[in-house]
Amino acid sequence: MVVRHYQEPWSREALAAEFKALVRSAKIEVVDLAFVKLSKPNPQFYIGKGKVEELAEIVAEEGASVVIFNSDLNFTQQRNLEEVLTVKTIDRTQLILDIFAKHAQTQEGILQVELAQLEYLLPRLRGKGIMLSRLGGGIGTRGPGEKKLEVDRRRISERIGRLKKDLKLVRQHRSTMRKKRQKEQIATCSLVGYTNAGKTTLFNALCSGHQTTSQALFTTLDTVTRNVNLGADFKIVLSDTVGFIYRLPPNLIEAFKATLEELRYASVLIHVIDVNVKDISQIKKPVDLILKELELDEKPIVLVFNKIDKISPEQLNILSSKYPESTFISAKNNIGLDRLKDAIYKNTFKDIIEVVVRVPFEKMGAVKYFHENCQVLKKNYQETEAIYWLRIRKDKLVYFEKEGLRVKEI
């Protein structure tokens, strides 16, 4: 069921295509698709009662076992719909949670999905609690499991508290790893973009990695990091993160803070876009909005158009004219990767310079600062002084001026 509100910016065709992709990613066969144009939700059924009766007829004719709404339903609406339709009825958030649960592989990913699922379920408990087993197994309940969910509000709240503590430890571990990279003066870049834009394929191409790729949405949930050599001894750490989507449920963003926090500490964000979509601005805007919500929109962003092997030279020329500062690649066929590396280098190391510093022996206390704030390339000791070759950020030059050290850029 696709509900299109009057203020909906997406076209009917675009909403249908994305919704079908979501449903198929959950391994569910689409037998029919119904559209409803709505000015405001019906408190009882979300859609009008007449539309519910029409939907019941379609369910009976097609033999459907589940009805999925491409909107969020409250507890009352979901219960009322199931009573009329006589089949399980789930909403957009439940669908996305199910896909996330299917793709969660690491302990961190499993924790984050379970937290999101339980926070979704908690406000739907009533009185002594609805018997969650009525939802059945499979779609909409994958992850924590039926048995674990047959508990009352208090126990679910306690479980949510434990999950948040566990994820806090994950965030602390990530913080330790980041501090280590910062100490070693290793820049980090993160791939962002709409789900299924080809981020993981690009990640594999740049890192010679073997991360799983798929046409299904949300294949990557767990942040993966690898070293990438940009040439001339310049290296970065590249991270592949969860894909974004139009109307990504807020509780998912909250649950995946431990993962999305990596973006906050990235030197550069690499926004990957699939050139095959009909309306590029349509899938670019949700990513831009989420980055703004996360207060990341001020970061340097390299815009990358992927899958150019699937469009004509004429289409590529039009895109190049419209987005002249962007990079155009085919991660699958290794086209344009050198240009992309150049773009990453220019954005990541634009404030990095190499210098030679002469340090009199009476000022050797400065060496500690070198190792903590610079990358020491080499050193040489002479009779009255030590000579250090350093790679530093320009803003660090203030320290050398303050200490009265002789610095020469090379």
PDB file of N, CA and C in Angstrom, residues 264-328:
ATOM      1  N   ARG A 264      31.284  11.948  11.606  1.00  0.00           N
ATOM      2  CA  ARG A 264      31.604  13.208  12.274  1.00  0.00           C
ATOM      3  C   ARG A 264      33.104  13.468  12.307  1.00  0.00           C
ATOM      4  N   TYR A 265      33.876  12.397  12.366  1.00  0.00           N
ATOM      5  CA  TYR A 265      35.326  12.547  12.498  1.00  0.00           C
ATOM      6  C   TYR A 265      36.059  12.381  11.166  1.00  0.00           C
ATOM      7  N   ALA A 266      35.310  12.215  10.106  1.00  0.00           N
ATOM      8  CA  ALA A 266      35.945  12.075   8.789  1.00  0.00           C
ATOM      9  C   ALA A 266      36.443  13.432   8.303  1.00  0.00           C
ATOM     10  N   SER A 267      37.598  13.425   7.648  1.00  0.00           N
ATOM     11  CA  SER A 267      38.131  14.664   7.064  1.00  0.00           C
ATOM     12  C   SER A 267      37.302  15.072   5.849  1.00  0.00           C
ATOM     13  N   VAL A 268      36.872  14.067   5.084  1.00  0.00           N
ATOM     14  CA  VAL A 268      36.120  14.299   3.853  1.00  0.00           C
ATOM     15  C   VAL A 268      35.013  13.260   3.730  1.00  0.00           C
ATOM     16  N   LEU A 269      33.850  13.679   3.258  1.00  0.00           N
ATOM     17  CA  LEU A 269      32.762  12.747   2.951  1.00  0.00           C
ATOM     18  C   LEU A 269      32.703  12.554   1.439  1.00  0.00           C
ATOM     19  N   ILE A 270      32.566  11.300   1.020  1.00  0.00           N
ATOM     20  CA  ILE A 270      32.483  10.976  -0.400  1.00  0.00           C
ATOM     21  C   ILE A 270      31.045  10.555  -0.683  1.00  0.00           C
ATOM     22  N   HIS A 271      30.286  11.450  -1.305  1.00  0.00           N
ATOM     23  CA  HIS A 271      28.860  11.226  -1.563  1.00  0.00           C
ATOM     24  C   HIS A 271      28.705  10.520  -2.915  1.00  0.00           C
ATOM     25  N   VAL A 272      28.311   9.256  -2.858  1.00  0.00           N
ATOM     26  CA  VAL A 272      28.191   8.430  -4.062  1.00  0.00           C
ATOM     27  C   VAL A 272      26.750   8.427  -4.549  1.00  0.00           C
ATOM     28  N   ILE A 273      26.577   8.694  -5.855  1.00  0.00           N
ATOM     29  CA  ILE A 273      25.240   8.759  -6.459  1.00  0.00           C
ATOM     30  C   ILE A 273      25.180   7.835  -7.673  1.00  0.00           C
ATOM     31  N   ASP A 274      24.107   7.089  -7.795  1.00  0.00           N
ATOM     32  CA  ASP A 274      23.873   6.216  -8.943  1.00  0.00           C
ATOM     33  C   ASP A 274      23.354   7.063 -10.105  1.00  0.00           C
ATOM     34  N   VAL A 275      24.110   7.098 -11.218  1.00  0.00           N
ATOM     35  CA  VAL A 275      23.703   7.941 -12.354  1.00  0.00           C
ATOM     36  C   VAL A 275      22.471   7.406 -13.076  1.00  0.00           C
ATOM     37  N   ASN A 276      22.054   6.176 -12.770  1.00  0.00           N
ATOM     38  CA  ASN A 276      20.939   5.566 -13.500  1.00  0.00           C
ATOM     39  C   ASN A 276      19.563   6.015 -13.016  1.00  0.00           C
ATOM     40  N   VAL A 277      19.500   6.651 -11.857  1.00  0.00           N
ATOM     41  CA  VAL A 277      18.188   7.050 -11.356  1.00  0.00           C
ATOM     42  C   VAL A 277      17.609   8.157 -12.236  1.00  0.00           C
ATOM     43  N   LYS A 278      16.286   8.179 -12.328  1.00  0.00           N
ATOM     44  CA  LYS A 278      15.629   9.136 -13.224  1.00  0.00           C
ATOM     45  C   LYS A 278      15.792  10.577 -12.745  1.00  0.00           C
ATOM     46  N   ASP A 279      15.687  10.774 -11.437  1.00  0.00           N
ATOM     47  CA  ASP A 279      15.781  12.125 -10.891  1.00  0.00           C
ATOM     48  C   ASP A 279      16.889  12.146  -9.846  1.00  0.00           C
ATOM     49  N   ILE A 280      18.069  12.607 -10.227  1.00  0.00           N
ATOM     50  CA  ILE A 280      19.223  12.589  -9.333  1.00  0.00           C
ATOM     51  C   ILE A 280      18.989  13.470  -8.112  1.00  0.00           C
ATOM     52  N   SER A 281      18.381  14.630  -8.312  1.00  0.00           N
ATOM     53  CA  SER A 281      18.140  15.536  -7.184  1.00  0.00           C
ATOM     54  C   SER A 281      17.238  14.884  -6.141  1.00  0.00           C
ATOM     55  N   GLN A 282      16.386  13.969  -6.596  1.00  0.00           N
ATOM     56  CA  GLN A 282      15.427  13.303  -5.723  1.00  0.00           C
ATOM     57  C   GLN A 282      16.116  12.409  -4.704  1.00  0.00           C
ATOM     58  N   ILE A 283      17.226  11.740  -5.097  1.00  0.00           N
ATOM     59  CA  ILE A 283      17.931  10.882  -4.146  1.00  0.00           C
ATOM     60  C   ILE A 283      19.118  11.601  -3.510  1.00  0.00           C
ATOM     61  N   LYS A 284      19.506  12.715  -4.099  1.00  0.00           N
ATOM     62  CA  LYS A 284      20.586  13.511  -3.499  1.00  0.00           C
ATOM     63  C   LYS A 284      20.069  14.289  -2.298  1.00  0.00           C
ATOM     64  N   LYS A 285      18.853  14.802  -2.411  1.00  0.00           N
ATOM     65  CA  LYS A 285      18.288  15.651  -1.362  1.00  0.00           C
ATOM     66  C   LYS A 285      18.136  14.926  -0.018  1.00  0.00           C
ATOM     67  N   PRO A 286      17.595  13.673   0.030  1.00  0.00           N
ATOM     68  CA  PRO A 286      17.477  12.999   1.339  1.00  0.00           C
ATOM     69  C   PRO A 286      18.823  12.824   2.036  1.00  0.00           C
ATOM     70  N   VAL A 287      19.872  12.531   1.257  1.00  0.00           N
ATOM     71  CA  VAL A 287      21.208  12.379   1.851  1.00  0.00           C
ATOM     72  C   VAL A 287      21.685  13.711   2.401  1.00  0.00           C
ATOM     73  N   ASP A 288      21.493  14.775   1.624  1.00  0.00           N
ATOM     74  CA  ASP A 288      21.893  16.117   2.076  1.00  0.00           C
ATOM     75  C   ASP A 288      21.151  16.500   3.357  1.00  0.00           C
ATOM     76  N   LEU A 289      19.863  16.153   3.426  1.00  0.00           N
ATOM     77  CA  LEU A 289      19.063  16.505   4.601  1.00  0.00           C
ATOM     78  C   LEU A 289      19.530  15.747   5.842  1.00  0.00           C
ATOM     79  N   ILE A 290      19.848  14.445   5.675  1.00  0.00           N
ATOM     80  CA  ILE A 290      20.322  13.652   6.811  1.00  0.00           C
ATOM     81  C   ILE A 290      21.683  14.163   7.282  1.00  0.00           C
ATOM     82  N   LEU A 291      22.554  14.518   6.338  1.00  0.00           N
ATOM     83  CA  LEU A 291      23.861  15.079   6.716  1.00  0.00           C
ATOM     84  C   LEU A 291      23.669  16.392   7.482  1.00  0.00           C
ATOM     85  N   LYS A 292      22.667  17.169   7.071  1.00  0.00           N
ATOM     86  CA  LYS A 292      22.385  18.423   7.775  1.00  0.00           C
ATOM     87  C   LYS A 292      21.869  18.147   9.178  1.00  0.00           C
ATOM     88  N   GLU A 293      20.989  17.150   9.302  1.00  0.00           N
ATOM     89  CA  GLU A 293      20.463  16.772  10.621  1.00  0.00           C
ATOM     90  C   GLU A 293      21.586  16.326  11.549  1.00  0.00           C
ATOM     91  N   LEU A 294      22.592  15.663  10.982  1.00  0.00           N
ATOM     92  CA  LEU A 294      23.734  15.194  11.762  1.00  0.00           C
ATOM     93  C   LEU A 294      24.810  16.265  11.919  1.00  0.00           C
ATOM     94  N   GLU A 295      24.508  17.474  11.408  1.00  0.00           N
ATOM     95  CA  GLU A 295      25.436  18.615  11.464  1.00  0.00           C
ATOM     96  C   GLU A 295      26.754  18.308  10.764  1.00  0.00           C
ATOM     97  N   LEU A 296      26.630  17.683   9.592  1.00  0.00           N
ATOM     98  CA  LEU A 296      27.809  17.305   8.812  1.00  0.00           C
ATOM     99  C   LEU A 296      27.862  18.015   7.465  1.00  0.00           C
ATOM    100  N   ASP A 297      26.903  18.886   7.222  1.00  0.00           N
ATOM    101  CA  ASP A 297      26.806  19.507   5.895  1.00  0.00           C
ATOM    102  C   ASP A 297      27.916  20.519   5.621  1.00  0.00           C
ATOM    103  N   GLU A 298      28.657  20.928   6.650  1.00  0.00           N
ATOM    104  CA  GLU A 298      29.759  21.872   6.449  1.00  0.00           C
ATOM    105  C   GLU A 298      31.076  21.178   6.121  1.00  0.00           C
ATOM    106  N   LYS A 299      31.098  19.870   6.198  1.00  0.00           N
ATOM    107  CA  LYS A 299      32.326  19.127   5.904  1.00  0.00           C
ATOM    108  C   LYS A 299      32.633  19.153   4.403  1.00  0.00           C
ATOM    109  N   PRO A 300      33.916  19.035   4.033  1.00  0.00           N
ATOM    110  CA  PRO A 300      34.237  18.901   2.603  1.00  0.00           C
ATOM    111  C   PRO A 300      33.576  17.648   2.035  1.00  0.00           C
ATOM    112  N   ILE A 301      32.901  17.795   0.901  1.00  0.00           N
ATOM    113  CA  ILE A 301      32.198  16.663   0.286  1.00  0.00           C
ATOM    114  C   ILE A 301      32.659  16.505  -1.159  1.00  0.00           C
ATOM    115  N   VAL A 302      33.083  15.292  -1.491  1.00  0.00           N
ATOM    116  CA  VAL A 302      33.426  14.949  -2.868  1.00  0.00           C
ATOM    117  C   VAL A 302      32.213  14.249  -3.469  1.00  0.00           C
ATOM    118  N   LEU A 303      31.619  14.860  -4.489  1.00  0.00           N
ATOM    119  CA  LEU A 303      30.440  14.279  -5.134  1.00  0.00           C
ATOM    120  C   LEU A 303      30.887  13.331  -6.241  1.00  0.00           C
ATOM    121  N   VAL A 304      30.457  12.079  -6.151  1.00  0.00           N
ATOM    122  CA  VAL A 304      30.899  11.037  -7.082  1.00  0.00           C
ATOM    123  C   VAL A 304      29.688  10.400  -7.746  1.00  0.00           C
ATOM    124  N   PHE A 305      29.667  10.414  -9.066  1.00  0.00           N
ATOM    125  CA  PHE A 305      28.600   9.758  -9.827  1.00  0.00           C
ATOM    126  C   PHE A 305      29.108   8.403 -10.303  1.00  0.00           C
ATOM    127  N   ASN A 306      28.444   7.360  -9.836  1.00  0.00           N
ATOM    128  CA  ASN A 306      28.879   5.987 -10.105  1.00  0.00           C
ATOM    129  C   ASN A 306      28.026   5.336 -11.196  1.00  0.00           C
ATOM    130  N   LYS A 307      28.548   4.241 -11.754  1.00  0.00           N
ATOM    131  CA  LYS A 307      27.868   3.413 -12.755  1.00  0.00           C
ATOM    132  C   LYS A 307      27.742   4.123 -14.104  1.00  0.00           C
ATOM    133  N   ILE A 308      28.764   4.911 -14.483  1.00  0.00           N
ATOM    134  CA  ILE A 308      28.693   5.638 -15.762  1.00  0.00           C
ATOM    135  C   ILE A 308      28.772   4.701 -16.955  1.00  0.00           C
ATOM    136  N   ASP A 309      29.165   3.440 -16.709  1.00  0.00           N
ATOM    137  CA  ASP A 309      29.199   2.467 -17.804  1.00  0.00           C
ATOM    138  C   ASP A 309      27.793   2.123 -18.290  1.00  0.00           C
ATOM    139  N   LYS A 310      26.772   2.526 -17.524  1.00  0.00           N
ATOM    140  CA  LYS A 310      25.389   2.187 -17.882  1.00  0.00           C
ATOM    141  C   LYS A 310      24.632   3.342 -18.536  1.00  0.00           C
ATOM    142  N   ILE A 311      25.336   4.457 -18.808  1.00  0.00           N
ATOM    143  CA  ILE A 311      24.671   5.576 -19.477  1.00  0.00           C
ATOM    144  C   ILE A 311      25.420   5.923 -20.758  1.00  0.00           C
ATOM    145  N   SER A 312      24.782   6.659 -21.634  1.00  0.00           N
ATOM    146  CA  SER A 312      25.382   7.032 -22.916  1.00  0.00           C
ATOM    147  C   SER A 312      26.361   8.188 -22.734  1.00  0.00           C
ATOM    148  N   PRO A 313      27.293   8.372 -23.688  1.00  0.00           N
ATOM    149  CA  PRO A 313      28.217   9.518 -23.632  1.00  0.00           C
ATOM    150  C   PRO A 313      27.475  10.854 -23.594  1.00  0.00           C
ATOM    151  N   GLU A 314      26.335  10.928 -24.285  1.00  0.00           N
ATOM    152  CA  GLU A 314      25.549  12.158 -24.287  1.00  0.00           C
ATOM    153  C   GLU A 314      25.013  12.475 -22.887  1.00  0.00           C
ATOM    154  N   GLN A 315      24.499  11.440 -22.227  1.00  0.00           N
ATOM    155  CA  GLN A 315      23.996  11.624 -20.863  1.00  0.00           C
ATOM    156  C   GLN A 315      25.122  12.036 -19.914  1.00  0.00           C
ATOM    157  N   LEU A 316      26.292  11.443 -20.125  1.00  0.00           N
ATOM    158  CA  LEU A 316      27.445  11.768 -19.282  1.00  0.00           C
ATOM    159  C   LEU A 316      27.857  13.228 -19.477  1.00  0.00           C
ATOM    160  N   ASN A 317      27.816  13.706 -20.715  1.00  0.00           N
ATOM    161  CA  ASN A 317      28.165  15.102 -20.997  1.00  0.00           C
ATOM    162  C   ASN A 317      27.197  16.071 -20.328  1.00  0.00           C
ATOM    163  N   ILE A 318      25.917  15.725 -20.330  1.00  0.00           N
ATOM    164  CA  ILE A 318      24.907  16.574 -19.700  1.00  0.00           C
ATOM    165  C   ILE A 318      25.154  16.657 -18.197  1.00  0.00           C
ATOM    166  N   LEU A 319      25.435  15.499 -17.600  1.00  0.00           N
ATOM    167  CA  LEU A 319      25.708  15.466 -16.156  1.00  0.00           C
ATOM    168  C   LEU A 319      26.975  16.236 -15.811  1.00  0.00           C
ATOM    169  N   SER A 320      28.004  16.067 -16.635  1.00  0.00           N
ATOM    170  CA  SER A 320      29.275  16.760 -16.403  1.00  0.00           C
ATOM    171  C   SER A 320      29.090  18.267 -16.445  1.00  0.00           C
ATOM    172  N   SER A 321      28.217  18.728 -17.342  1.00  0.00           N
ATOM    173  CA  SER A 321      27.943  20.167 -17.440  1.00  0.00           C
ATOM    174  C   SER A 321      27.169  20.667 -16.224  1.00  0.00           C
ATOM    175  N   LYS A 322      26.253  19.831 -15.733  1.00  0.00           N
ATOM    176  CA  LYS A 322      25.415  20.222 -14.601  1.00  0.00           C
ATOM    177  C   LYS A 322      26.174  20.174 -13.284  1.00  0.00           C
ATOM    178  N   TYR A 323      27.098  19.196 -13.172  1.00  0.00           N
ATOM    179  CA  TYR A 323      27.887  19.034 -11.945  1.00  0.00           C
ATOM    180  C   TYR A 323      29.379  19.064 -12.293  1.00  0.00           C
ATOM    181  N   PRO A 324      29.896  20.223 -12.683  1.00  0.00           N
ATOM    182  CA  PRO A 324      31.279  20.304 -13.183  1.00  0.00           C
ATOM    183  C   PRO A 324      32.351  19.983 -12.149  1.00  0.00           C
ATOM    184  N   GLU A 325      32.050  20.129 -10.867  1.00  0.00           N
ATOM    185  CA  GLU A 325      33.043  19.865  -9.818  1.00  0.00           C
ATOM    186  C   GLU A 325      33.032  18.415  -9.353  1.00  0.00           C
ATOM    187  N   SER A 326      32.214  17.580  -9.989  1.00  0.00           N
ATOM    188  CA  SER A 326      32.067  16.191  -9.545  1.00  0.00           C
ATOM    189  C   SER A 326      33.016  15.255 -10.273  1.00  0.00           C
ATOM    190  N   THR A 327      33.088  14.022  -9.765  1.00  0.00           N
ATOM    191  CA  THR A 327      33.901  12.976 -10.374  1.00  0.00           C
ATOM    192  C   THR A 327      32.976  11.882 -10.883  1.00  0.00           C
ATOM    193  N   PHE A 328      33.254  11.376 -12.088  1.00  0.00           N
ATOM    194  CA  PHE A 328      32.388  10.378 -12.715  1.00  0.00           C
ATOM    195  C   PHE A 328      33.161   9.074 -12.865  1.00  0.00           C
TER     196      PHE A 328
END
